[in-house]
Short mmCIF file of C-alpha atoms in Angstrom, two decimals:
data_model
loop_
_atom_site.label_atom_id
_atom_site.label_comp_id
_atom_site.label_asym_id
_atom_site.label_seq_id
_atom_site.Cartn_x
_atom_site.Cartn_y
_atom_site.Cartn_z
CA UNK A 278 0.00 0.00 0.00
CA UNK A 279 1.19 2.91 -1.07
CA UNK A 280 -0.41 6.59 0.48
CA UNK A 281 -0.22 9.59 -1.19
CA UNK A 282 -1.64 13.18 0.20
CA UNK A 283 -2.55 16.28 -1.52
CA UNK A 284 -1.61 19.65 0.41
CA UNK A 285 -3.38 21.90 -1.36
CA UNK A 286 -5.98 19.82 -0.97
CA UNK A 287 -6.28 19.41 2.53
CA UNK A 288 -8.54 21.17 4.41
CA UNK A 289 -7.01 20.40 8.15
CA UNK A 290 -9.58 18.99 9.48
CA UNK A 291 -7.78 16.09 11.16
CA UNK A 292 -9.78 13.06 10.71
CA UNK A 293 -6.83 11.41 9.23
CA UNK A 294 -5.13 11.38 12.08
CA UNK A 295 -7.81 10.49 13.93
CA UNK A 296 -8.34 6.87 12.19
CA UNK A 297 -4.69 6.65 11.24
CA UNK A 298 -2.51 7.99 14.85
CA UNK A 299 0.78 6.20 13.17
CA UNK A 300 0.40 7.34 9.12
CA UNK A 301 -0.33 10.47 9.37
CA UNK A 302 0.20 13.88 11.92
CA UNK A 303 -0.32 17.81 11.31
CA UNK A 304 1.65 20.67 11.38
CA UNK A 305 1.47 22.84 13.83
CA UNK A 306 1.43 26.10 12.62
CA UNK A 307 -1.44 25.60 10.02
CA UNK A 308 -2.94 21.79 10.48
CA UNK A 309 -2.10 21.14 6.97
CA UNK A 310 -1.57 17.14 6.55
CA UNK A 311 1.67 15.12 7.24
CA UNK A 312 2.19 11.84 5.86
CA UNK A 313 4.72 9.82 8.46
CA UNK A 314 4.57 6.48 6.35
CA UNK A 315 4.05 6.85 2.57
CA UNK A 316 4.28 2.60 2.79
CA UNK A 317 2.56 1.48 5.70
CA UNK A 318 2.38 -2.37 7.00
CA UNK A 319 -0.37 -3.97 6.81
CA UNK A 320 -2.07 -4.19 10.03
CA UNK A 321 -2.89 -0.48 9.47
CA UNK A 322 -4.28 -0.55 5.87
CA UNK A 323 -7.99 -0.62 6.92
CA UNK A 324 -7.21 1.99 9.26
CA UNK A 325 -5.92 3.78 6.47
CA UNK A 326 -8.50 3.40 4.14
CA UNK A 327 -10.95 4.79 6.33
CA UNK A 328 -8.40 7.73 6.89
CA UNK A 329 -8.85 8.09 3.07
CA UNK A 330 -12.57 7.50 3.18
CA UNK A 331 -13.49 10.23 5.85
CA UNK A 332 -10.92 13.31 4.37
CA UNK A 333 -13.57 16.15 3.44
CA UNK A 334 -11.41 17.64 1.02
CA UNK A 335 -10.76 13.72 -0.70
CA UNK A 336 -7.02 15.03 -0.11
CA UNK A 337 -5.36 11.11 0.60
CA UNK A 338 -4.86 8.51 -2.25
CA UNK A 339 -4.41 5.29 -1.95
CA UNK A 340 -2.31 2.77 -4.47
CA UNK A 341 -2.76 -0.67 -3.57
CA UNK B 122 -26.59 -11.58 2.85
CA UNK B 123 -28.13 -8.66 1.16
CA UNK B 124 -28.52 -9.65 -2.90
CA UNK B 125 -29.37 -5.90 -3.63
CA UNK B 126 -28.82 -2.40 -2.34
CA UNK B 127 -30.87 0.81 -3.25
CA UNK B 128 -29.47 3.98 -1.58
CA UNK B 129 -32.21 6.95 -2.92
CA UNK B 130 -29.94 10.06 -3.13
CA UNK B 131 -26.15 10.83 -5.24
CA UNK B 132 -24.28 13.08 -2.68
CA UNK B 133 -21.82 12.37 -0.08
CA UNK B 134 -23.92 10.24 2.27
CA UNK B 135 -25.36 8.05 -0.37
CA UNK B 136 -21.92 7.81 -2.65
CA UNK B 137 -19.90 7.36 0.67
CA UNK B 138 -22.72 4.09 1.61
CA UNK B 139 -21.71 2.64 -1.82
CA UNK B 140 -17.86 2.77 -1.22
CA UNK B 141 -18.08 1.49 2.24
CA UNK B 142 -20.02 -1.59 0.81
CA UNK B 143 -17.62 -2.23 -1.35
CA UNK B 144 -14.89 -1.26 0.86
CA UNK B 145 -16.24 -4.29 3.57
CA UNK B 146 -16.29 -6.63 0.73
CA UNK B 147 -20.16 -6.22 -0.81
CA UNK B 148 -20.66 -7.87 -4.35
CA UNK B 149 -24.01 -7.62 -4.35
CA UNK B 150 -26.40 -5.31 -6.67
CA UNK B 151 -26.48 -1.60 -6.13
CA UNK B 152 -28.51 1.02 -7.35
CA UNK B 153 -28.47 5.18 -6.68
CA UNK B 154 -30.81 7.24 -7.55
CA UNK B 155 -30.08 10.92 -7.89
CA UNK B 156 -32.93 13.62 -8.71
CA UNK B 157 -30.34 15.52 -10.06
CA UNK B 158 -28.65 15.21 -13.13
CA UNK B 159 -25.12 15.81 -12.13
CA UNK B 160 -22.91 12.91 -11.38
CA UNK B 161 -22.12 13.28 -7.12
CA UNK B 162 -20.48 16.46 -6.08
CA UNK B 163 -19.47 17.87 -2.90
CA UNK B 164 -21.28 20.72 -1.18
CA UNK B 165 -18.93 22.58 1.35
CA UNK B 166 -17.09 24.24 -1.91
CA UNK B 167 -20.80 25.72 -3.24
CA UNK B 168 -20.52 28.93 -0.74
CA UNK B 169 -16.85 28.94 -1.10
CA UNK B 170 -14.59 28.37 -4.30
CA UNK B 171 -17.50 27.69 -6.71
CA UNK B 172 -19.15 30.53 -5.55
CA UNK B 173 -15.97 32.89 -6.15
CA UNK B 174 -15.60 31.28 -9.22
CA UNK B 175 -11.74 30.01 -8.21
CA UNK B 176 -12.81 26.80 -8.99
CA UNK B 177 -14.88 25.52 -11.88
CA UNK B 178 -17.80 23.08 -11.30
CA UNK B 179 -15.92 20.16 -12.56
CA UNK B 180 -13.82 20.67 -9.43
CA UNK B 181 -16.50 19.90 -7.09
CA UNK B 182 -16.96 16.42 -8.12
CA UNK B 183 -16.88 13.78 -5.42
CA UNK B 184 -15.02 11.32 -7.66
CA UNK B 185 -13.83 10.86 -11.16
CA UNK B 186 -15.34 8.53 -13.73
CA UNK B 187 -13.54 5.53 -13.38
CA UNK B 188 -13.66 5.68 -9.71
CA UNK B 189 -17.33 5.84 -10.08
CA UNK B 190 -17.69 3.48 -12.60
CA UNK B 191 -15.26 1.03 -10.14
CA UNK B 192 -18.26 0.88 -8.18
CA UNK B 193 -19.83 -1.17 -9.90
CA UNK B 194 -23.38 0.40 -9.21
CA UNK B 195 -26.11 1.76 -11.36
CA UNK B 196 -26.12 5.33 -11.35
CA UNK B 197 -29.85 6.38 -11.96
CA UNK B 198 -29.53 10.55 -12.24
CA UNK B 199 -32.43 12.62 -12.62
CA UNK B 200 -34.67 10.84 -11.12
CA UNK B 201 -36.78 11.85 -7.99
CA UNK B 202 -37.97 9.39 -5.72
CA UNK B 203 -41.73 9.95 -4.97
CA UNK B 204 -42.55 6.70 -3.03
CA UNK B 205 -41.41 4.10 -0.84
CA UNK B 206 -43.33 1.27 0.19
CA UNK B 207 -41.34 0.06 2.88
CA UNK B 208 -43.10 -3.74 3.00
CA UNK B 209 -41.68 -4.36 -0.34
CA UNK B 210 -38.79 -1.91 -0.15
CA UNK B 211 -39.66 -0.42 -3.43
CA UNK B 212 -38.86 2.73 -4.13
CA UNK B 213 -41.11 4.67 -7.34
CA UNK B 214 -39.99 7.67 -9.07
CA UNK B 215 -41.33 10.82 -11.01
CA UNK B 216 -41.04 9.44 -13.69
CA UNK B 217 -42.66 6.25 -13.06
CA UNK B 218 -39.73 4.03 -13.27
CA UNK B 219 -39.92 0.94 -10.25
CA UNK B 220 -36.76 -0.27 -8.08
CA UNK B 221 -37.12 -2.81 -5.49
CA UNK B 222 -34.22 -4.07 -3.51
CA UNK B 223 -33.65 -5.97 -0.47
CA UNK B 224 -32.08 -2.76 1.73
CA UNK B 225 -32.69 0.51 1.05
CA UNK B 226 -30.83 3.46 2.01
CA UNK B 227 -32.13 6.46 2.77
CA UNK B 228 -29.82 9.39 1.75
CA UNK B 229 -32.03 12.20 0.57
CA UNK B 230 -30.71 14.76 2.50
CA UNK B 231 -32.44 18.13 3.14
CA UNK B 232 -34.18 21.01 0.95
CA UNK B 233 -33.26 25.12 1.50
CA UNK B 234 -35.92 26.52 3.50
CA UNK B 235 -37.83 29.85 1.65
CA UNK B 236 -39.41 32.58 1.94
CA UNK B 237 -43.04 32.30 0.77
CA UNK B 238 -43.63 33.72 -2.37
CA UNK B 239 -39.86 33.97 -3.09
CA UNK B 240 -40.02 32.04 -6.21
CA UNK B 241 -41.89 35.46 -7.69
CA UNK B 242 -39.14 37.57 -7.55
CA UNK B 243 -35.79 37.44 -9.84
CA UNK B 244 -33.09 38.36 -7.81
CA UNK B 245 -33.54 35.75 -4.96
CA UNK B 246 -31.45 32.91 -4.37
CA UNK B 247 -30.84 30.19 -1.86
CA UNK B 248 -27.63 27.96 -1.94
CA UNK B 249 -28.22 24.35 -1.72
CA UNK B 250 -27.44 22.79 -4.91
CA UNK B 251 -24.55 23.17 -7.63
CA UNK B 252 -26.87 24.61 -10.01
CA UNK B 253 -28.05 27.02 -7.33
CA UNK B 254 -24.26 28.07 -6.83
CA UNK B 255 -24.25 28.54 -10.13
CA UNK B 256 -27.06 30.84 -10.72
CA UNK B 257 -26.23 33.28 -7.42
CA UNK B 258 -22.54 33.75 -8.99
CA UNK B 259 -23.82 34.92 -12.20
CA UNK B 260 -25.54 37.50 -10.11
CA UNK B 261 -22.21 38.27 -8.04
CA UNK B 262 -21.26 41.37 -9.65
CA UNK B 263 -18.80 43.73 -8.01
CA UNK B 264 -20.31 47.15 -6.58
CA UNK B 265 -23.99 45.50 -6.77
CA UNK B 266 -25.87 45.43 -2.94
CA UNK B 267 -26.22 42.01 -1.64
CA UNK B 268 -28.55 41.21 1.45
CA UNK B 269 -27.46 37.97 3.20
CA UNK B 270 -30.96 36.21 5.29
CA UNK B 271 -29.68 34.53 7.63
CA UNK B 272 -26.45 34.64 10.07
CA UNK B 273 -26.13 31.03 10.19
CA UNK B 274 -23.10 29.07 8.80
CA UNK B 275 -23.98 29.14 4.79
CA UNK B 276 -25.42 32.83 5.38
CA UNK B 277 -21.75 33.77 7.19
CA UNK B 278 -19.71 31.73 4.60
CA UNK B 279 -21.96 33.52 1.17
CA UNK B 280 -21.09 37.18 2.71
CA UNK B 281 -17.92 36.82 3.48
CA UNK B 282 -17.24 35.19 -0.36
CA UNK B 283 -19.51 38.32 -1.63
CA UNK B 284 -17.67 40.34 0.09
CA UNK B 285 -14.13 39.18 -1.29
CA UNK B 286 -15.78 39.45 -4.70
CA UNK B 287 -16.63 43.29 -4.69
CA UNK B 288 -20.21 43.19 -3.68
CA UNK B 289 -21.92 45.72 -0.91
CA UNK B 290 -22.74 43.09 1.52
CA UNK B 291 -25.42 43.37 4.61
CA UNK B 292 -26.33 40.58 6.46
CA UNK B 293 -29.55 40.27 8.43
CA UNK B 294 -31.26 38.02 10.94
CA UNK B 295 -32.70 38.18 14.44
CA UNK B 296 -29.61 36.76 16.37
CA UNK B 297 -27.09 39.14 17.84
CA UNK B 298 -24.24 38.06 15.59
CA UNK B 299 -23.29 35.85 12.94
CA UNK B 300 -23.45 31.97 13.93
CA UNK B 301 -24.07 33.04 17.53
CA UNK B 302 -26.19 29.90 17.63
CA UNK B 303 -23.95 27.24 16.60
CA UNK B 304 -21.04 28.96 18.40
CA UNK B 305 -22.46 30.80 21.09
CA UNK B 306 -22.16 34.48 22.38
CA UNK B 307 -18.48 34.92 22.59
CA UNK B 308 -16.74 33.51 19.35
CA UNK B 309 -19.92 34.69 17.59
CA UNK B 310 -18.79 38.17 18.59
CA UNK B 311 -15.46 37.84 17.50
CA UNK B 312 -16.54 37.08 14.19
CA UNK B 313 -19.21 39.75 14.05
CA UNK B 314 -15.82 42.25 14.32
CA UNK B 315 -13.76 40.51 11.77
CA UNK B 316 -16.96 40.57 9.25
CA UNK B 317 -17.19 44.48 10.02
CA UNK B 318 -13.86 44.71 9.84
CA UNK B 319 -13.88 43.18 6.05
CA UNK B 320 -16.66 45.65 5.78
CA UNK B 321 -19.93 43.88 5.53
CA UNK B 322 -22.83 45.46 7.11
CA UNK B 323 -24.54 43.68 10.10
CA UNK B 324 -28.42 44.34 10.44
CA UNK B 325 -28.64 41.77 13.16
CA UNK B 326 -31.09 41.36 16.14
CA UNK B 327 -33.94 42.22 13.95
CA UNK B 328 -36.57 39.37 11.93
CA UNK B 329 -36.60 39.09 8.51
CA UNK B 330 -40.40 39.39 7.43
CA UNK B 331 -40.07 39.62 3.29
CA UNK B 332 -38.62 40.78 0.55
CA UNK B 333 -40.09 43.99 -1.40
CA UNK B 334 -39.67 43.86 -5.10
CA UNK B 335 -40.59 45.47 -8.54
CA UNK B 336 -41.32 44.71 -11.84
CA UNK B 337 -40.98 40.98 -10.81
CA UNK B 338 -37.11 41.45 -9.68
CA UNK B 339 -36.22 42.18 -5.63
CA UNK B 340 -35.20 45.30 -4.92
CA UNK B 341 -35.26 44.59 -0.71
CA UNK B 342 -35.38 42.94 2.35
CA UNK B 343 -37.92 43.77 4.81
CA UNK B 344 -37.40 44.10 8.25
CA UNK B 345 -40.01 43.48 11.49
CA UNK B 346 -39.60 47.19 11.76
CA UNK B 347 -40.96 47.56 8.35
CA UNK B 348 -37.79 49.08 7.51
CA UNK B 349 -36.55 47.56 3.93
CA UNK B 350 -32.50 47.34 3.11
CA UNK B 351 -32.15 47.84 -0.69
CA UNK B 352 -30.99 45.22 -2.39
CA UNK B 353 -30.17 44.18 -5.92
CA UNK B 354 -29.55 40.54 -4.86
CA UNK B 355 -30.94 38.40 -2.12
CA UNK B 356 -29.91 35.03 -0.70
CA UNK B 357 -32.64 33.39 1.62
CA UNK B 358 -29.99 31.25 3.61
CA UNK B 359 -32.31 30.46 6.38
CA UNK B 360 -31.64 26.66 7.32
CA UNK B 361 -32.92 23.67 5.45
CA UNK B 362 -35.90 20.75 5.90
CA UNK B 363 -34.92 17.21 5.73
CA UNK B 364 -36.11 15.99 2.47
CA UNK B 365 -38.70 13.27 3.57
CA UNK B 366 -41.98 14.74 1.83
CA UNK B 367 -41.64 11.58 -0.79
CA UNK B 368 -42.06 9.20 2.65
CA UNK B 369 -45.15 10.53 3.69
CA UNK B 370 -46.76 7.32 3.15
CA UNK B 371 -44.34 5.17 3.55
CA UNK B 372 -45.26 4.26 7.01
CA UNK B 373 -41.74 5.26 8.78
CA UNK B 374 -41.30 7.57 11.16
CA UNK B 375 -41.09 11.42 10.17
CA UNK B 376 -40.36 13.71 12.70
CA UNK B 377 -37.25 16.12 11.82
CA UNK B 378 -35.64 13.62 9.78
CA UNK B 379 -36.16 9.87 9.25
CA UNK B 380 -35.95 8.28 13.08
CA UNK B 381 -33.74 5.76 13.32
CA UNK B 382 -32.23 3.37 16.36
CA UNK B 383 -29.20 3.82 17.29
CA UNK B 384 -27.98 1.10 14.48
CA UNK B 385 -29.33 3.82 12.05
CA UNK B 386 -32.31 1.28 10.87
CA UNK B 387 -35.46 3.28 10.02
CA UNK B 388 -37.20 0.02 9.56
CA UNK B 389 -36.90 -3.61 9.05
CA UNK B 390 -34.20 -3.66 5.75
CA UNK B 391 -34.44 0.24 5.92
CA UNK B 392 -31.69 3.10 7.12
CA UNK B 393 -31.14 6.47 6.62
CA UNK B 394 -27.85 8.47 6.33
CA UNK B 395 -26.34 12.06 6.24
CA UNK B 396 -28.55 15.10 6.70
CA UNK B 397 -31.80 13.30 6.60
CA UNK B 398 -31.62 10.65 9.34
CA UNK B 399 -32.29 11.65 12.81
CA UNK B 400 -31.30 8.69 14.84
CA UNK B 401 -30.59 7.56 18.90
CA UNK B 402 -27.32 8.48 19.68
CA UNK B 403 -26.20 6.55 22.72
CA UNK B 404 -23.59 7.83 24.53
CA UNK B 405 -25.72 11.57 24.70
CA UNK B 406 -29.07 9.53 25.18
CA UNK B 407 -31.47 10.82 22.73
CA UNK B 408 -31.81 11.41 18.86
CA UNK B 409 -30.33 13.95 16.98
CA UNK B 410 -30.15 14.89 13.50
CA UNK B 411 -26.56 16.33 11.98
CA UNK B 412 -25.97 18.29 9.06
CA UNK B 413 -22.04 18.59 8.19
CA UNK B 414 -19.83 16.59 5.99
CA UNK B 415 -18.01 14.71 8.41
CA UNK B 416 -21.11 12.94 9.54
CA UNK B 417 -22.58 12.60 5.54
CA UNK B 418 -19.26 9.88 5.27
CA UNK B 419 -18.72 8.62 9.14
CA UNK B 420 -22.44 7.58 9.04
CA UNK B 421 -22.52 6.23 5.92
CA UNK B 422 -19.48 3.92 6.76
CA UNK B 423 -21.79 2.79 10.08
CA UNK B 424 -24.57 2.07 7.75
CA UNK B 425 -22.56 0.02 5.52
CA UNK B 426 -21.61 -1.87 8.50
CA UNK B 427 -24.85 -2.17 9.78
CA UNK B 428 -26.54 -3.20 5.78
CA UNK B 429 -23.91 -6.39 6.17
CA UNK B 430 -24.16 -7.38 9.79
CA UNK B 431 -22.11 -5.43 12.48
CA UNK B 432 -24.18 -4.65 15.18
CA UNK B 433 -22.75 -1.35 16.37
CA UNK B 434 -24.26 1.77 17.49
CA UNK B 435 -23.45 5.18 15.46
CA UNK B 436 -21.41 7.38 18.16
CA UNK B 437 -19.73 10.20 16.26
CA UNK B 438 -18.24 13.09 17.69
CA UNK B 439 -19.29 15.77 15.33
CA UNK B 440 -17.30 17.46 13.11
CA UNK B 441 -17.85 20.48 11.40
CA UNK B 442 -16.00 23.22 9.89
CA UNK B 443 -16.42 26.86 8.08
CA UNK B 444 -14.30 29.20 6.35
CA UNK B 445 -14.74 32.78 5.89
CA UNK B 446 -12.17 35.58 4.93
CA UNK B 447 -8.77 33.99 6.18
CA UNK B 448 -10.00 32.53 9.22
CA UNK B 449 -11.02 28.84 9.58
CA UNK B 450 -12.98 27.64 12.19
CA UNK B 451 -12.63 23.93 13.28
CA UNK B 452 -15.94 22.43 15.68
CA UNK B 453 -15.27 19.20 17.46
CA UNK B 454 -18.46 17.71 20.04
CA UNK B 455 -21.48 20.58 20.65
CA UNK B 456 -21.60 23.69 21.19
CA UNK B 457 -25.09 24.52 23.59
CA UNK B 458 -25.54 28.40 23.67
CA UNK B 459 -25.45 28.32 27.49
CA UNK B 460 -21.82 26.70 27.73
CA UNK B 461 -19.43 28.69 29.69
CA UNK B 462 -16.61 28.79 27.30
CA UNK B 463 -13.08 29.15 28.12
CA UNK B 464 -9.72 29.82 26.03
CA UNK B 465 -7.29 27.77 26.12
CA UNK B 466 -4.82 28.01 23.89
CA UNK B 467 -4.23 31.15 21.96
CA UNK B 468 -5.98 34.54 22.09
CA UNK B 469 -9.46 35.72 20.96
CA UNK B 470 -8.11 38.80 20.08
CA UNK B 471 -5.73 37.53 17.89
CA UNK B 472 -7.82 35.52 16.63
CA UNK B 473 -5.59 32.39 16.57
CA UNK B 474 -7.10 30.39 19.83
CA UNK B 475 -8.88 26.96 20.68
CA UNK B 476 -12.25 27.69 23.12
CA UNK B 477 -13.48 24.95 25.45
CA UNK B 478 -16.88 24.68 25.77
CA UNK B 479 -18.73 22.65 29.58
CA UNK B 480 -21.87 22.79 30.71
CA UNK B 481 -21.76 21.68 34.38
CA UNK B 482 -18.17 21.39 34.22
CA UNK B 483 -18.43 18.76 31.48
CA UNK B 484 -16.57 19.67 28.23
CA UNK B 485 -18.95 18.96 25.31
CA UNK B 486 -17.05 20.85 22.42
CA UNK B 487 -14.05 22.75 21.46
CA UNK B 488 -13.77 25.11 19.05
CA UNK B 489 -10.63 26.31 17.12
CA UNK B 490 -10.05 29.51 15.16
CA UNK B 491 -6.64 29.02 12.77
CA UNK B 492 -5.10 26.75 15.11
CA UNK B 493 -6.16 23.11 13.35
CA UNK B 494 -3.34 20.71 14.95
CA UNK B 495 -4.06 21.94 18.68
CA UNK B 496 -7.85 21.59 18.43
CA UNK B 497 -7.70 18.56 17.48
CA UNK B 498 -5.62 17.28 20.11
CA UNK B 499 -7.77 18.84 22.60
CA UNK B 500 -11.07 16.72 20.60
CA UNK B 501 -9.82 13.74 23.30
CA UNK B 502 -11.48 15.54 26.40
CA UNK B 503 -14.95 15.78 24.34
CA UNK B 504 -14.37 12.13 23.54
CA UNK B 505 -14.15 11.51 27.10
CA UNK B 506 -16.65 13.46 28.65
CA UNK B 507 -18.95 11.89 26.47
CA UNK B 508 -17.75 7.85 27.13
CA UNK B 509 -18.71 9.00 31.13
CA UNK B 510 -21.81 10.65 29.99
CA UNK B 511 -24.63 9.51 32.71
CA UNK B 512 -27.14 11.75 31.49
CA UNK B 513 -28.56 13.40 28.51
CA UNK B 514 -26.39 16.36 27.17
CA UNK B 515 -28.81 19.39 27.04
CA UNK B 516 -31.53 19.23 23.90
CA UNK B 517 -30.53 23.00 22.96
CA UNK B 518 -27.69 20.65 20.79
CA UNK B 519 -27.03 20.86 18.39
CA UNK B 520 -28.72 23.69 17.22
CA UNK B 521 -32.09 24.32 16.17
CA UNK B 522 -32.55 26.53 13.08
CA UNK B 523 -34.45 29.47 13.91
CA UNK B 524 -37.59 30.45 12.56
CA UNK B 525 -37.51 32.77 8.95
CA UNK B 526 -39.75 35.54 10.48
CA UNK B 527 -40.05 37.67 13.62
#
């Protein structure tokens, strides 16, 4: 699995990193998206896919 | 296991219900139907880029062709539903056509409240749909005098983009500032200054009765005081109905929404989603009915869950957020009008700060203006307070939309 995220996009809402704690974070200053693990193991792919699933700006991509 | 699917309704909730099935593994039928033509789009961007015309239409889309087509789902567009039998789970629509399935979803999400009579006059708008976007920005002409009704999130979000635009701006409604009910007294005041401050003109604490017009096009808004502000445009932005009048005899339960249990079933084989469902939430002890994006997707993923099996109660914290000018404004949990609300992080004068919000010294929302990362992190404590919850959370949330008159 392979996650990619769109800044300008992203809306910093946070959701992402509230399904997916270990993939991704925000920065401080303006909440925009961080993306800590661009491959991340498997345990966390449905965790990840929901992080995709719930983004309100559709800013997170996923290549399988 | 569930042969076929029907989800009535083509925007986020009902789109978001198809992925998740899919997403848990569903191979079974599905249909959507859509009453309007466009293929799903997304509506936050309507008051915002589409209506400032930095982004085109296309831009608004929920999903691209071939993601849609992925699906593997029939995409019925144009077609409104004007029936349900919910025995037979058949759903008919206006143009006569029959679908029957063994679930049906209910994703019809609400219609723009209006004035009566407003459909007259030229020159008056509401914002709900793309096509209404469209129309209003046509209208968006720099210098012309545009009267906002309603200081509720979508009335707050269309001045401030009218404003950016060029347009004399005054928005009216009987609270004391803009979203002072879905934020409460003291961050509604702060953005009462920073809307003054960008120079729109606040006619608030007064109803909204009418609009005055001539020659078939507006040319005001009347005031309780009989007063009327001159206007060339209008937008009536004065909450919205759940769109349920084509369940009237279906035999479910209408009362502000479709009611639901807590699993989000309206009724054996039937469930509602998004705007339109009004279900038990658990953890705060009694229904309640959302309208923000967050919950259009976080529900429809429960539903999904619920359509093949998991027996789970829906227990969102909600989400909601609004832009205007350059501030954004992040909402985690509920925000009751009576909360005593403290800062802490930040400043309100600077406008950079996250506000807690308690009622009885429980925290039941936080609130951040431009400071994203640290409101989230303080979105735990509402998560908590509401796992210890022991009794109701108070029925003032969230917000009721106020009435359009006096």
């Amino acid at each position: 699995m392979k996650v990619v995220v769109d800044e300008e996009k992203c809306v910093a809402a946070g959701q992402c990193v509230n399904a997916a704690m270990d993939v991704f974070d925000q920065r401080d200053e303006d909440g925009i998206v961080v993306l800590l693990d661009e491959n991340p193991p498997a345990e966390l792919a449905e965790d990840v896919r929901n992080a995709a699933a719930i983004c309100p700006a559709l800013a997170i991509r996923i290549e399988e | 296991m569930t042969a076929r699917v029907l989800v009535v309704g083509a925007s986020a909730a009902g789109l978001s219900t198809v992925e998740a099935l899919r997403r848990k593994g569903f191979v079974g039928g599905v249909t959507v139907l859509g009453d309007e033509p466009h293929a799903p789009y997304d509506r936050p961007p309507l008051s915002k880029q589409v209506l400032s015309g930095a982004w085109e239409p296309e831009r608004a889309a929920l999903r691209a062709q071939e993601q849609l087509s992925a699906l593997d789902a029939e995409f019925l567009l144009g077609e409104t539903a004007v029936a349900l039998d919910a025995e037979s789970r058949a759903v008919r629509t206006a143009s006569g056509r029959e679908v029957a399935a063994d679930t049906v979803v209910i994703a019809t999400g609400v219609r723009a409240r209006r004035f009566p009579g407003q459909d007259e006059l030229a020159g008056v708008h509401v914002l709900r749909t793309l096509d209404d976007a469209l129309a209003l920005r046509a209208e968006l002409l720099p210098g012309r005098r545009l009267v906002v009704v309603g200081e509720g999130v979508l009335g707050s979000e269309i001045a401030a983009t009218a404003r950016t635009l060029g347009l004399e701006v005054t928005l009216a409604g009987p609270l004391a500032a803009p979203m002072a009910l879905q934020v409460g007294p003291v961050v509604s005041g702060v953005l009462a200054g920073l809307h003054t401050e960008r120079g729109v003109t606040l006619r608030l604490g007064e109803g909204v009765v009418g609009t005055a017009g001539e020659g078939g096009r507006v040319t005001g808004v009347r005031l309780a005081s009989e007063e009327v502000l001159p206007a060339d445009v209008v937008v009536v932005a004065i909450g919205a109905v759940p769109a349920t009048q084509w369940l009237a005899d279906s035999g479910l339960t209408l009362d502000n929404g479709v009611v639901c249990d807590a699993r989000c079933r309206a009724a054996e084989g039937i469930y509602a989603v998004g705007d339109v469902a009004r279900w038990h939430h658990e953890a705060l002890g009694r229904p309640i009915r959302l309208e923000n994006r967050t919950n259009a997707t976080e529900q429809a993923m429960a539903v999904a869950g619920a359509i093949l099996g998991e027996d789970r109660p829906y227990l969102p914290v909600p989400y909601f957020w609004t832009d205007q000018y350059d501030a954004k404004l992040q909402v985690h949990g509920f925000l009751p009008t009576e909360a005593e609300v403290d800062v802490v992080e930040g400043e309100l004068a600077a406008r950079r700060f996250v506000a807690r919000y308690r009622v009885k010294g429980r925290v039941t929302g936080v609130l951040g203006w431009n400071m994203p990362k640290q409101t989230r992190l303080r979105r735990q404590e509402v998560v908590d307070a509401l796992q210890t919850a022991t009794e109701p959370t108070p029925a003032s949330t969230p917000a009721p939309v106020p009435a359009p008159t006096h």
